[in-house]
Coordinates of C-alpha atoms in Angstrom, one line a residue:
X216 CA 29.9 5.2 46.7
X217 CA 31.8 2.9 44.5
X218 CA 34.7 4.4 42.6
X219 CA 35.1 4.7 38.6
X220 CA 38.0 4.9 37.1
X221 CA 37.4 8.1 34.2
X222 CA 38.3 5.3 31.4
X223 CA 34.6 3.5 33.3
X224 CA 33.0 6.3 33.1
X225 CA 34.2 8.0 30.0
X226 CA 33.1 4.2 28.4
X227 CA 29.7 4.5 30.0
X228 CA 28.9 7.7 28.6
X229 CA 29.9 6.0 25.1
X230 CA 27.4 3.2 26.0
X231 CA 24.6 5.5 26.8
X232 CA 25.3 7.6 23.7
X233 CA 25.1 5.2 21.4
X234 CA 22.1 3.9 22.1
X235 CA 20.3 7.4 22.6
X236 CA 21.6 7.6 19.1
X237 CA 19.2 4.1 18.3
X238 CA 17.0 4.8 20.7
X239 CA 16.0 8.2 17.8
X240 CA 16.9 6.8 15.1
X241 CA 14.2 4.1 16.0
X242 CA 12.0 5.7 17.0
X243 CA 12.4 8.5 13.8
X244 CA 12.4 4.5 12.0
X245 CA 8.8 3.6 13.4
X246 CA 7.3 7.7 12.8
X247 CA 8.5 6.8 9.1
X248 CA 7.3 3.8 8.6
X249 CA 4.0 4.6 10.6
X250 CA 3.5 8.4 7.9
X251 CA 4.0 5.8 5.2
X252 CA 1.2 3.1 6.6
X253 CA -1.2 5.7 6.5
X254 CA -0.5 7.0 3.2
X255 CA -1.5 3.1 2.2
X256 CA -4.4 3.2 4.0
X257 CA -5.9 6.4 2.5
X258 CA -5.0 5.6 -0.8
X259 CA -6.5 1.6 -0.3
X260 CA -9.8 3.7 1.2
X261 CA -9.7 5.4 -2.0
X262 CA -9.7 2.4 -3.8
X263 CA -12.2 0.3 -1.8
X264 CA -14.8 3.9 -2.7
X265 CA -14.1 3.7 -6.2
X266 CA -14.7 -0.4 -7.0
X267 CA -17.8 -0.1 -6.9
X268 CA -18.6 2.2 -9.7
X269 CA -16.2 0.3 -11.6
X270 CA -17.3 -3.4 -11.2
X271 CA -21.3 -0.9 -12.3
X272 CA -18.9 0.3 -15.8
X273 CA -17.7 -2.8 -16.1
X274 CA -21.1 -5.3 -15.5
X275 CA -21.8 -2.6 -18.1
X276 CA -19.5 -3.2 -20.4
X277 CA -20.4 -7.0 -20.1
X278 CA -23.8 -6.8 -21.2
X279 CA -23.1 -4.2 -24.4
X280 CA -20.6 -7.0 -24.8
X281 CA -22.8 -9.7 -25.3
X282 CA -25.7 -8.1 -26.8
X283 CA -23.2 -7.3 -29.9
X284 CA -22.2 -10.8 -30.2
X285 CA -26.0 -12.1 -29.7
X286 CA -26.2 -9.5 -33.3
X287 CA -23.2 -10.3 -35.0
X288 CA -24.0 -14.4 -34.3
X289 CA -27.5 -13.9 -35.0
X290 CA -26.8 -11.9 -38.3
X291 CA -24.0 -14.8 -39.2
X292 CA -27.3 -17.3 -38.4
X293 CA -29.0 -15.4 -40.6
X294 CA -27.0 -15.1 -43.6
X295 CA -26.3 -18.5 -43.7
X296 CA -30.0 -19.9 -42.3
X297 CA -31.9 -18.0 -45.2
X298 CA -29.4 -18.1 -48.3

Protein backbone atom coordinates (compact mmCIF):
# COMPACT_ATOMS: atom_id res chain seq x y z
CA UNK A 1 0.00 0.00 0.00
CA UNK A 2 1.08 3.48 -0.66
CA UNK A 3 1.54 5.94 2.09
CA UNK A 4 -0.92 8.82 1.90
CA UNK A 5 -0.71 11.86 4.07
CA UNK A 6 -3.68 13.03 6.06
CA UNK A 7 -3.93 16.15 3.90
CA UNK A 8 -4.07 14.09 0.70
CA UNK A 9 -6.69 11.79 2.19
CA UNK A 10 -8.76 14.77 3.28
CA UNK A 11 -8.57 16.31 -0.21
CA UNK A 12 -9.58 12.99 -1.74
CA UNK A 13 -12.59 12.69 0.59
CA UNK A 14 -13.63 16.27 -0.20
CA UNK A 15 -13.44 15.56 -3.94
CA UNK A 16 -15.52 12.42 -3.50
CA UNK A 17 -18.11 14.32 -1.44
CA UNK A 18 -18.22 17.09 -4.05
CA UNK A 19 -18.65 14.52 -6.80
CA UNK A 20 -21.41 12.84 -4.83
CA UNK A 21 -23.23 16.15 -4.31
CA UNK A 22 -22.88 17.03 -7.99
CA UNK A 23 -24.18 13.61 -9.00
CA UNK A 24 -27.14 13.95 -6.60
CA UNK A 25 -27.98 17.39 -7.99
CA UNK A 26 -27.71 16.13 -11.56
CA UNK A 27 -29.98 13.18 -10.77
CA UNK A 28 -32.55 15.51 -9.19
CA UNK A 29 -32.41 17.80 -12.23
CA UNK A 30 -32.92 14.87 -14.59
CA UNK A 31 -35.85 13.63 -12.52
CA UNK A 32 -37.46 17.09 -12.50
CA UNK A 33 -36.89 17.49 -16.23
CA UNK A 34 -38.42 14.07 -16.90
CA UNK A 35 -41.53 14.98 -14.92
CA UNK A 36 -41.93 18.27 -16.79
CA UNK A 37 -41.38 16.52 -20.11
CA UNK A 38 -44.06 13.94 -19.29
CA UNK A 39 -46.48 16.72 -18.31
CA UNK A 40 -45.79 18.48 -21.61
CA UNK A 41 -46.41 15.25 -23.51
CA UNK A 42 -49.75 14.78 -21.73
CA UNK A 43 -50.79 18.32 -22.66
CA UNK A 44 -49.80 17.73 -26.29
CA UNK A 45 -51.83 14.52 -26.35
CA UNK A 46 -54.87 16.41 -25.03
CA UNK A 47 -54.42 19.08 -27.69
CA UNK A 48 -54.16 16.45 -30.42
CA UNK A 49 -57.38 14.84 -29.17
CA UNK A 50 -59.20 18.19 -29.25
CA UNK A 51 -57.96 19.35 -32.67
CA UNK A 52 -60.28 17.26 -34.90
CA UNK A 53 -63.38 18.57 -33.10
CA UNK A 54 -62.13 22.14 -33.32
CA UNK A 55 -61.31 21.75 -37.03
CA UNK A 56 -64.86 20.50 -37.67
CA UNK A 57 -66.30 23.48 -35.80
CA UNK A 58 -64.08 25.87 -37.79
CA UNK A 59 -65.20 24.29 -41.07
CA UNK A 60 -68.85 24.76 -40.09
CA UNK A 61 -68.13 28.34 -39.04
CA UNK A 62 -66.44 29.08 -42.39
CA UNK A 63 -69.43 27.62 -44.24
CA UNK A 64 -71.83 29.80 -42.26
CA UNK A 65 -69.73 32.91 -42.91
CA UNK A 66 -69.67 32.20 -46.67
CA UNK A 67 -73.43 31.60 -46.67
CA UNK A 68 -74.00 34.92 -44.90
CA UNK A 69 -71.69 36.73 -47.33
CA UNK A 70 -73.54 35.14 -50.23
CA UNK A 71 -76.91 36.09 -48.76
CA UNK A 72 -75.85 39.70 -48.21
CA UNK A 73 -74.29 39.82 -51.68
CA UNK A 74 -77.53 38.47 -53.17
CA UNK A 75 -79.56 41.06 -51.31
CA UNK A 76 -77.31 43.87 -52.50
CA UNK A 77 -77.38 42.58 -56.07
CA UNK A 78 -81.17 42.30 -55.93
CA UNK A 79 -81.54 45.82 -54.58
CA UNK A 80 -79.26 47.36 -57.21
CA UNK A 81 -80.45 45.26 -60.15
CA UNK A 82 -84.20 45.51 -59.53
CA UNK A 83 -84.29 49.16 -58.52
